[in-house]
Amino acid sequence: MSQGESSDAYAIEVLELLAREAPAGEIEGLLDAARHAPVDVGQIRRVERATRLGLCVLALFGQRQKREADLAALVDTARDLTYPHDLDNLLRVIIRQARRLLSFDMAYISLVAEDGGWYVRTSEGETTALGVGLRVEPGYGFGDAVIAKNSAFWTADYLKDTRIKHTERIDEVVRAEGQRAILAVPLHRGGAPFGALYGSDRTVRHFTPDEVGLMRTLADLATVAIDKSSVLDQVRADVSDLEHDTVRAELSLTRMRGLLESHRRLIGLVVGGSDLTAVTAAAGHALDGTLVVHDPAGRTMAATGELTGLDGIEVTEAVLDSHARRRPVELGSGLWIAPLEASGENLGALFLRPEVPLLPEDEQLFQLAAQAVSMVLLLQRSTAIAEGPVRDELLDDLLTDGTRPQYQLADRARRLGVDLDEPHVVVVARPEGGELGRAAVWASSYAHRMGGLKGVRTGCVVLMLPGTDASDAARRVSAELSPLLTDAVTVAAAGPGSGAAQVGRVHQEAMRCLDAATLLRGVGATASPGDLGFLGLLLSDEHDIDGFITSAIGPVIDYDAQRFTELVKTAQAYFDADRSPTYAAETLHVHPNTVSRRLERIAELLGPHWHKPQQALEVQLALKLHHTRQVLTARRTGHRRRDADDAPAAADHTE
């Protein structure tokens, strides 16, 4: 074979090796065999050239295969990134692919912080301190170079690279991790970088343009995936907000329907003629709490349970505040207060202590309940005004008509819901400023509310009310009527009495008390026979001597009866001796110290001012009446005994 044929055969053999993708060693083995064969130098050179060309072609094949593998890996990465991930899982997928594609020892992603520095968001392959949360101050490391230039940056040996502005803290971390070569490419959105993708080796490494380009392609895919993840997160958040808003809207709609239904039920009760108790009970059930209705004077008109502490200063101020704001207010104790009013007039207050804290819808229902209660009070007032002429006529007949049969008056009263056989008191109120008309309107509502009668006579409002305590009735009327009038109102009361025939008598007694209260205590006073002491005894038609004695010195009499002492006798001797304990002791034949101790005991029973002029007069009168009653009782007892002793003799004489 000629030398040319030998060279051509060698070239063909190299091509055959390339065709079957033989390793480079086999091609180099052909060159070794040619060098040991008996060929000239020119043929050896041709064989060497063919070998070099074959190796170059083989290297190109390897590069193409690697590029195809990288592209396939990028396609797989892009596919993985299309799956729904949260941000942290997505970042882990990205750095894991970076390590696999470029054979990094470790990879991590940093994001720009608010202060201009950056921090590690996620990492993989670390062994020491370079992990999630590591922060780098602005201007240090080469994160600034990546972000500022928005381009890739790499170093073959980080600690020896003078282009990098080092900081001892970060250098210690790099040294502990054993990092040498580091490659970083920016993550950018709309041309603005927001982070960087890092890959590093623990050996010196010079990165090729293909590796840098592959890293940038991976970073671009990562940016798209991060944007998609952010959009998905925003969509999820929007959907969650929409679902929450939908649930909240449905819940609010349900509550609003319940609110409207409760309001409709309350209005139905009001329109249907239900009384205050029924409306209050329905409102308490709807609000799931305890309700109490107070009138302007603070008296309970209706309640679904018991609430304590409603007479404190804090509650009083809260009631005034609720009327000033015209809406419910809440105290720190969980007590709610709503104003009851109509056309600016104070009708009272509605108190609520709920079982659970009130929601905004419940607050609206509480306000609606207050409106329903106010409507009931107004309807009661309207009813009272409508019935006013009939009720006024009945009271006028009770006070003046002595010829009409009592059973007829009692029957008329029963038709109006008034039982004349029950104990009642008569209250007369005289407005001192000429506001009789306004006082009469209020009196109509008050009498209807209390189950009594109202009338107007001789410039006074007259109220016949069920009850037995005239003093308390006078104080209540004064407390509620006075704030409604510009000037003072003088109030007096008398009673109790029972039956139609007693109304006129009790009214006359109340009028005498009114005149006496005006003379003694002045305009704006309140009084009853019991409040006027011995004057009340004189003004009263019944002359309740026993009641006067009991009110003046009853505790002293009871003390003597229980302990067999002589406090009553000592008090009488004390006054007889012109308030001298020494002369009183001589009269009683005891030591002055004994009289002093007895006087101290009397002061404990009757009060420290019992011997002062105002109270002393009533005490002395009561002592005289008590002594007179004892003498008369003893005489009647003696007469009965003598009559009993003389009865047999008289019988014998008759025989």
XYZ file of C-alpha atoms in Angstrom:
655
model
C 0.000 0.000 0.000
C 1.345 3.414 -0.917
C 1.778 6.161 1.629
C -1.183 8.143 0.244
C -3.436 5.130 0.444
C -2.247 4.507 4.009
C -3.120 8.078 5.059
C -6.534 7.860 3.405
C -7.222 4.613 5.193
C -6.290 6.217 8.491
C -8.595 9.155 7.848
C -11.436 6.809 6.983
C -10.834 4.878 10.189
C -10.993 8.144 12.176
C -14.294 8.944 10.468
C -15.616 5.496 11.346
C -14.697 6.055 14.994
C -16.478 9.403 14.911
C -19.491 7.808 13.259
C -19.910 5.317 16.058
C -19.135 7.978 18.681
C -16.033 6.249 19.906
C -14.226 7.826 22.852
C -11.239 10.122 22.273
C -8.860 7.467 23.551
C -9.488 5.217 20.546
C -8.745 8.073 18.159
C -5.552 8.868 20.024
C -4.704 5.124 19.918
C -4.680 5.265 16.104
C -2.091 8.047 16.284
C 0.069 5.993 18.646
C -0.134 3.006 16.290
C 0.888 5.158 13.281
C 3.907 6.524 15.134
C 5.176 2.979 15.741
C 4.563 1.895 12.125
C 7.284 2.117 9.437
C 6.009 5.312 7.802
C 7.742 8.493 6.869
C 7.454 11.816 8.617
C 5.025 13.324 6.111
C 2.564 10.505 6.640
C 2.850 10.899 10.420
C 1.978 14.596 10.129
C -1.079 13.795 8.015
C -2.174 11.240 10.600
C -1.640 13.752 13.414
C -3.725 16.314 11.545
C -6.515 13.798 10.991
C -6.397 12.903 14.694
C -6.617 16.552 15.778
C -9.518 17.158 13.430
C -11.281 14.069 14.740
C -10.776 15.151 18.325
C -12.114 18.639 17.472
C -15.164 17.112 15.844
C -15.632 14.877 18.886
C -15.369 17.908 21.194
C -17.968 19.722 19.105
C -20.207 16.695 19.407
C -19.736 16.802 23.204
C -20.479 20.503 23.403
C -23.586 20.069 21.289
C -24.729 17.189 23.453
C -24.103 19.224 26.606
C -26.021 22.176 25.154
C -28.868 19.862 24.258
C -28.791 18.408 27.786
C -28.752 21.932 29.244
C -31.655 22.932 27.036
C -33.554 19.820 28.034
C -32.823 20.612 31.677
C -34.042 24.163 31.130
C -37.219 22.797 29.564
C -37.688 20.506 32.567
C -37.026 23.442 34.862
C -39.551 25.601 33.009
C -42.077 22.767 33.301
C -41.410 22.461 37.019
C -41.824 26.191 37.414
C -45.248 26.091 35.782
C -46.604 24.039 38.659
C -48.238 26.047 41.431
C -45.758 26.734 44.221
C -45.618 29.189 47.046
C -42.696 31.578 46.848
C -40.317 29.682 49.150
C -40.889 26.333 47.414
C -40.478 28.019 44.040
C -37.145 29.534 45.052
C -35.942 26.140 46.278
C -36.806 24.591 42.880
C -34.765 27.303 41.141
C -31.591 26.904 43.223
C -31.846 23.117 43.032
C -31.887 23.303 39.196
C -28.990 25.773 39.253
C -26.874 23.330 41.230
C -27.799 20.461 38.912
C -27.191 22.343 35.641
C -23.906 24.008 36.564
C -22.635 21.554 39.166
C -22.391 24.143 41.922
C -21.468 23.126 45.433
C -24.101 25.472 46.736
C -26.674 27.958 45.423
C -28.792 30.651 46.984
C -31.088 33.536 46.142
C -30.857 36.980 47.692
C -33.491 39.706 47.617
C -33.061 43.448 47.973
C -33.928 44.781 51.435
C -35.697 48.075 52.166
C -32.432 49.708 53.309
C -30.728 48.970 49.959
C -28.791 45.962 51.213
C -29.731 42.372 50.510
C -30.520 39.253 52.458
C -30.512 35.521 51.717
C -34.088 34.334 51.163
C -33.362 30.644 50.500
C -30.273 28.469 49.999
C -29.146 24.900 49.385
C -25.810 23.159 49.890
C -24.596 25.340 52.765
C -22.829 23.715 55.701
C -22.313 26.553 58.193
C -23.543 30.072 58.661
C -24.454 31.119 55.121
C -28.169 30.454 55.275
C -31.597 31.976 55.269
C -31.708 35.413 56.865
C -28.058 36.405 56.357
C -27.991 40.147 55.673
C -25.346 42.166 53.796
C -25.145 45.924 54.297
C -25.429 48.228 51.285
C -22.159 48.648 49.366
C -20.505 45.381 50.472
C -20.052 42.084 48.639
C -20.737 42.094 44.946
C -24.494 42.078 45.184
C -24.342 45.852 44.587
C -22.381 45.304 41.365
C -24.983 42.862 40.106
C -27.907 45.094 41.025
C -26.345 48.393 39.960
C -25.215 47.154 36.533
C -28.060 44.653 36.128
C -25.556 42.162 34.692
C -23.788 38.956 35.679
C -20.745 39.120 37.918
C -18.382 36.333 38.863
C -15.131 35.790 40.660
C -12.805 32.805 40.535
C -11.682 33.331 44.145
C -13.855 35.619 46.292
C -11.456 36.325 49.170
C -8.597 37.290 46.816
C -10.671 39.424 44.445
C -9.785 43.090 44.946
C -12.771 44.297 42.925
C -15.049 43.375 45.806
C -15.580 45.636 48.823
C -15.057 43.189 51.651
C -16.530 43.243 55.136
C -15.066 41.112 57.879
C -18.411 39.620 58.881
C -19.219 38.370 55.376
C -15.622 37.265 54.762
C -15.807 35.135 57.894
C -18.975 33.500 56.589
C -17.376 32.848 53.164
C -14.236 31.504 54.803
C -16.234 29.224 57.114
C -18.264 27.939 54.159
C -15.089 27.369 52.089
C -16.395 29.342 49.132
C -13.996 30.301 46.345
C -15.702 30.814 42.982
C -19.039 32.653 42.966
C -21.294 33.501 40.021
C -24.257 35.883 40.422
C -26.876 36.921 37.877
C -29.641 39.462 38.532
C -33.322 38.760 38.969
C -35.127 41.700 37.430
C -38.687 42.730 36.762
C -39.355 45.338 34.131
C -35.666 46.224 33.974
C -35.442 46.824 37.714
C -33.452 44.200 39.654
C -35.061 42.921 42.866
C -32.591 40.162 43.746
C -29.888 37.827 42.443
C -29.314 34.112 41.810
C -25.966 32.847 43.142
C -23.959 29.726 42.509
C -20.623 28.951 44.145
C -17.892 26.321 44.273
C -15.440 25.508 47.001
C -12.599 25.444 44.435
C -11.182 28.058 42.092
C -13.271 28.083 38.917
C -13.352 30.260 35.839
C -16.854 30.431 34.448
C -17.314 30.184 30.679
C -19.672 32.418 28.695
C -21.898 29.401 28.113
C -22.172 28.828 31.875
C -22.903 32.505 32.474
C -25.497 32.482 29.699
C -27.097 29.333 31.065
C -27.251 30.911 34.513
C -28.868 34.052 33.066
C -31.430 31.963 31.203
C -32.266 30.141 34.415
C -32.560 33.496 36.212
C -34.934 34.772 33.511
C -37.100 31.673 33.918
C -36.974 32.146 37.652
C -38.089 35.784 37.307
C -41.077 34.789 35.206
C -41.975 32.067 37.695
C -41.595 34.459 40.623
C -43.846 36.981 38.903
C -46.349 34.217 38.208
C -46.147 33.101 41.827
C -46.664 36.667 43.000
C -49.658 37.024 40.720
C -51.043 33.721 41.937
C -50.461 34.741 45.539
C -52.249 38.022 44.871
C -55.076 36.178 43.137
C -55.301 33.739 46.054
C -55.328 36.658 48.466
C -58.009 38.406 46.416
C -60.060 35.224 46.233
C -59.628 34.704 49.971
C -60.678 38.300 50.586
C -63.665 37.825 48.317
C -64.620 34.625 50.101
C -64.200 36.356 53.443
C -66.230 39.324 52.216
C -68.871 36.949 50.898
C -69.094 35.100 54.204
C -69.141 38.387 56.062
C -71.801 39.753 53.723
C -73.899 36.615 54.138
C -73.475 36.778 57.903
C -74.317 40.476 57.908
C -77.320 39.807 55.689
C -78.479 37.051 58.041
C -78.050 39.339 61.026
C -79.800 42.154 59.205
C -82.700 39.857 58.424
C -82.826 38.861 62.077
C -82.648 42.539 63.035
C -85.531 43.409 60.737
C -87.552 40.429 61.949
C -86.995 41.388 65.594
C -87.887 44.990 64.837
C -91.009 43.888 62.962
C -91.997 41.716 65.920
C -91.500 44.573 68.396
C -93.469 47.014 66.248
C -96.179 44.370 65.881
C -96.440 44.112 69.651
C -96.607 47.895 69.985
C -99.257 48.274 67.286
C -101.140 45.267 68.644
C -101.632 47.026 71.963
C -99.163 45.038 74.084
C -98.168 46.661 77.330
C -94.721 47.803 78.381
C -93.927 44.525 80.158
C -94.619 42.407 77.051
C -92.574 44.653 74.753
C -89.672 44.715 77.235
C -89.725 40.915 77.551
C -89.678 40.475 73.744
C -86.797 42.943 73.384
C -84.822 41.204 76.147
C -85.273 37.848 74.415
C -84.154 39.255 71.052
C -81.066 40.890 72.615
C -80.266 37.855 74.810
C -79.832 39.941 77.930
C -81.512 41.574 80.899
C -83.526 44.722 80.184
C -84.744 47.322 82.682
C -86.900 50.364 81.851
C -86.567 53.429 84.082
C -88.748 56.518 84.094
C -87.143 59.995 84.237
C -87.060 59.816 88.042
C -85.102 56.553 87.980
C -87.982 54.277 88.992
C -88.339 50.871 87.385
C -91.352 50.632 85.087
C -90.602 47.195 83.568
C -87.796 44.630 83.778
C -86.878 41.156 82.541
C -84.550 40.553 85.476
C -82.602 42.314 88.188
C -79.765 44.753 87.503
C -77.784 46.155 90.425
C -75.849 49.398 90.673
C -78.144 51.491 88.478
C -78.285 54.345 91.002
C -74.563 55.142 90.963
C -73.067 58.438 89.840
C -71.368 56.821 86.845
C -74.674 55.396 85.603
C -76.451 58.731 86.129
C -73.794 60.525 84.078
C -74.045 57.842 81.372
C -77.838 58.324 81.176
C -77.338 62.056 80.657
C -74.649 61.322 78.073
C -76.946 58.964 76.153
C -79.663 61.636 76.026
C -77.128 64.242 74.889
C -75.828 61.982 72.091
C -79.274 60.501 71.352
C -77.794 57.047 70.960
C -76.824 54.106 73.190
C -73.656 54.283 75.268
C -71.684 51.513 76.958
C -70.106 51.533 80.387
C -66.882 49.708 81.130
C -68.806 47.107 83.139
C -70.610 45.933 79.986
C -73.826 47.782 80.826
C -75.553 49.487 77.879
C -77.845 52.509 78.220
C -80.224 53.822 75.555
C -82.244 57.050 75.876
C -86.031 56.962 75.834
C -87.273 60.196 74.327
C -89.793 61.706 71.954
C -89.620 65.183 70.420
C -86.822 66.080 72.813
C -88.783 65.017 75.907
C -87.035 62.703 78.338
C -89.139 59.577 78.808
C -86.524 57.670 80.809
C -83.757 55.202 79.978
C -83.431 51.599 78.827
C -80.706 49.488 80.469
C -79.252 46.282 78.985
C -76.716 43.803 80.303
C -76.163 41.297 77.461
C -74.985 37.731 77.960
C -72.326 38.201 75.231
C -70.723 41.380 73.826
C -72.945 43.244 71.386
C -72.195 43.241 67.658
C -72.926 46.360 65.563
C -76.223 44.784 64.465
C -77.108 44.134 68.111
C -76.416 47.782 68.937
C -78.859 48.766 66.186
C -81.439 46.347 67.598
C -80.941 47.824 71.070
C -81.601 51.295 69.681
C -84.690 50.002 67.853
C -85.872 48.377 71.088
C -85.522 51.748 72.820
C -87.636 53.305 70.060
C -90.291 50.591 70.519
C -90.375 51.186 74.289
C -90.662 54.938 73.667
C -93.596 54.263 71.336
C -95.316 52.209 74.061
C -94.842 55.048 76.538
C -96.229 57.544 74.032
C -99.207 55.289 73.298
C -99.854 54.979 77.022
C -99.744 58.736 77.282
C -102.070 59.067 74.296
C -104.436 56.583 75.891
C -104.296 58.528 79.121
C -104.987 61.765 77.273
C -107.843 60.161 75.343
C -109.346 58.826 78.562
C -108.475 62.028 80.373
C -111.922 63.670 80.295
C -113.605 60.483 81.521
C -111.049 59.965 84.294
C -111.128 63.647 85.222
C -114.909 63.543 85.440
C -114.790 60.472 87.682
C -112.301 62.057 90.087
C -114.326 65.266 90.111
C -117.421 63.284 91.062
C -115.499 61.463 93.795
C -114.359 64.779 95.241
C -117.617 66.742 95.067
C -120.733 64.595 94.399
C -121.982 63.222 97.681
C -125.415 62.265 96.364
C -124.392 59.760 93.716
C -124.475 56.119 94.945
C -121.035 54.827 95.797
C -121.514 51.580 93.892
C -121.991 53.590 90.677
C -118.735 55.458 91.252
C -116.951 52.207 92.061
C -118.319 50.594 88.895
C -117.145 53.510 86.750
C -113.716 53.271 88.363
C -113.461 49.522 87.687
C -114.183 50.114 83.993
C -111.157 52.426 83.965
C -108.995 49.869 85.765
C -109.145 51.531 89.194
C -110.185 49.623 92.330
C -111.504 52.106 94.903
C -111.662 49.424 97.597
C -107.875 49.174 97.624
C -105.912 51.656 99.785
C -105.155 54.910 98.002
C -103.557 58.257 98.695
C -104.360 61.697 97.258
C -101.548 63.956 96.038
C -102.031 67.625 95.210
C -99.322 69.501 93.255
C -99.390 73.248 92.772
C -97.085 74.683 90.040
C -95.899 78.041 91.305
C -95.045 79.471 87.897
C -98.374 79.174 86.115
C -97.486 76.013 84.136
C -100.632 74.151 85.142
C -101.371 72.981 81.586
C -98.013 71.244 81.169
C -98.287 69.741 84.629
C -101.781 68.423 83.783
C -100.504 66.710 80.601
C -97.770 65.008 82.589
C -100.231 64.056 85.342
C -102.494 62.282 82.815
C -99.626 60.005 81.759
C -98.409 59.500 85.332
C -101.859 58.572 86.667
C -102.401 56.121 83.788
C -99.002 54.580 84.414
C -99.608 54.225 88.155
C -103.178 52.973 87.804
C -104.793 56.023 89.412
C -106.889 59.069 88.540
C -106.034 62.663 87.735
C -107.875 65.958 87.921
C -107.330 69.701 88.062
C -108.915 71.803 90.841
C -108.250 75.309 92.168
C -104.926 75.691 90.380
C -103.638 72.299 91.516
C -103.117 68.952 89.873
C -104.887 66.276 91.922
C -103.760 62.628 91.747
C -105.510 59.695 93.381
C -102.916 56.890 93.442
C -102.935 53.356 94.826
C -100.706 52.981 97.883
C -100.410 53.486 101.616
C -97.406 55.829 102.020
C -98.483 59.430 101.458
C -95.013 60.854 102.125
C -93.379 58.605 99.515
C -96.085 59.422 96.953
C -95.531 63.172 97.442
C -91.758 62.833 97.044
C -92.107 60.746 93.865
C -94.490 63.217 92.242
C -92.217 66.137 93.127
C -89.103 64.347 91.836
C -90.658 63.580 88.453
C -92.703 66.732 87.873
C -90.226 69.383 89.086
C -87.607 68.846 86.296
C -90.348 69.365 83.670
C -91.367 72.800 84.926
C -89.501 76.070 84.877
C -90.550 77.147 88.377
C -90.949 75.224 91.612
C -93.886 72.962 92.418
C -95.294 72.453 95.918
C -96.615 68.960 96.621
C -98.652 67.535 99.519
C -100.333 64.193 100.074
C -102.626 62.486 102.571
C -104.045 59.066 103.192
C -104.393 56.199 102.909
C -108.122 55.761 102.510
C -110.369 53.064 101.067
C -113.696 53.310 99.271
C -115.297 56.043 97.206
C -116.463 57.954 100.263
C -112.906 58.418 101.550
C -111.499 60.169 98.447
C -113.019 63.580 99.247
C -111.952 63.448 102.888
C -108.356 62.503 102.035
C -108.292 65.248 99.388
C -109.338 67.895 101.929
C -106.661 66.674 104.317
C -104.055 66.870 101.538
C -105.116 70.455 100.730
C -104.691 71.464 104.376
C -101.218 69.906 104.336
C -100.424 71.829 101.124
C -101.317 75.148 102.767
C -99.417 74.261 105.935
C -96.344 73.181 103.938
C -96.405 76.473 102.019
C -96.589 78.495 105.249
C -94.011 76.491 107.191
C -91.528 75.251 104.629
C -92.014 77.585 101.686
C -92.640 77.198 97.994
C -91.384 73.934 96.462
C -91.800 71.855 99.637
C -93.356 68.398 99.948
C -95.409 67.299 102.933
C -97.871 64.820 104.377
C -99.503 64.635 107.824
C -96.753 62.329 108.935
C -94.093 64.819 107.832
C -95.665 67.731 109.777
C -95.489 66.109 113.208
C -98.083 67.388 115.727
C -99.338 69.850 113.053
C -100.172 66.868 110.925
C -102.071 65.471 113.913
C -104.147 68.648 114.039
C -104.676 68.769 110.257
C -105.662 65.140 109.976
C -109.318 64.235 110.069
C -108.587 60.960 111.826
C -106.383 62.495 114.590
C -104.060 59.501 114.701
C -102.762 60.037 118.248
C -101.222 56.585 118.474
C -99.366 57.134 115.213
C -98.057 60.498 116.432
C -96.836 59.066 119.745
C -95.138 56.191 117.946
C -93.383 58.473 115.471
C -92.197 60.856 118.230
C -91.170 58.585 121.152
C -92.014 55.055 119.974
C -88.428 53.711 120.284
C -88.221 54.926 123.910
C -91.559 53.324 124.846
C -90.502 50.052 123.250
C -87.156 50.125 125.069
C -88.875 50.572 128.436
C -91.295 47.736 127.683
C -88.539 45.323 126.679
C -85.973 46.148 129.407
C -88.185 47.392 132.263
C -86.403 50.764 132.322
C -87.790 54.250 133.014
C -86.599 56.266 130.034
C -90.062 57.798 129.389
C -90.356 58.866 133.033
C -86.809 60.268 132.937
C -87.525 62.296 129.758
C -90.675 63.761 131.336
C -88.787 64.661 134.521
C -86.004 66.190 132.434
C -88.405 68.543 130.652
C -90.315 69.290 133.878
C -87.002 70.292 135.511
C -86.353 72.783 132.691
C -83.793 70.418 131.073
C -81.698 70.132 134.244
C -80.336 66.597 134.870
C -79.603 67.485 138.521
C -83.173 68.616 139.372
C -84.557 65.709 137.390
C -82.444 63.342 139.524
C -83.913 64.859 142.694
C -87.438 64.342 141.367
C -86.680 60.732 140.408
C -84.676 60.089 143.608
C -81.676 58.781 141.676
C -78.087 59.860 141.214
C -77.461 62.592 138.544
C -75.089 60.225 136.719
C -77.976 57.792 136.295
C -80.075 60.528 134.687
C -77.154 61.424 132.393
C -76.784 57.808 131.258
C -80.527 57.569 130.620
C -80.475 60.788 128.591
C -77.603 59.395 126.504
C -79.663 56.282 125.816
C -82.636 58.441 124.766
C -80.327 60.336 122.377
C -79.277 57.010 120.839
C -82.930 56.049 120.304
C -84.390 59.392 119.133
C -81.344 61.112 117.652
C -78.879 63.654 119.002
C -81.263 66.608 118.485
C -84.211 65.210 120.408
C -83.981 67.953 123.035
C -83.580 70.791 120.520
C -86.573 73.146 120.261
C -88.090 71.831 117.002
C -88.032 68.145 117.971
C -88.398 68.763 121.716
C -91.860 70.267 121.218
C -93.116 67.099 119.517
C -91.402 64.891 122.115
C -93.014 66.806 124.997
C -96.440 66.697 123.343
C -96.051 62.967 122.737
C -94.998 62.445 126.382
C -98.100 64.330 127.576
C -100.387 62.354 125.272
C -98.743 59.092 126.314
C -99.136 59.926 130.008
C -102.768 60.961 129.483
C -103.494 57.775 127.602
C -101.960 55.700 130.438
C -104.042 57.532 133.081
C -107.269 57.112 131.101
C -106.508 53.461 130.472
C -105.860 52.897 134.177
C -109.142 54.594 135.118
C -111.162 52.529 132.633
C -109.534 49.387 133.994
C -110.364 50.433 137.576
C -114.015 51.127 136.708
C -114.358 47.722 135.079
C -112.923 46.022 138.155
C -115.287 47.843 140.512
C -118.263 47.058 138.306
C -117.229 43.421 138.322
C -116.960 43.416 142.123
C -120.404 45.082 142.565
C -122.241 42.836 140.135
C -123.062 39.915 142.600
C -124.314 42.292 145.308
C -126.637 43.954 142.886
C -127.925 40.599 141.836
C -128.582 39.570 145.425
C -130.349 42.829 146.100
C -132.559 42.261 143.142
C -133.447 38.882 144.353
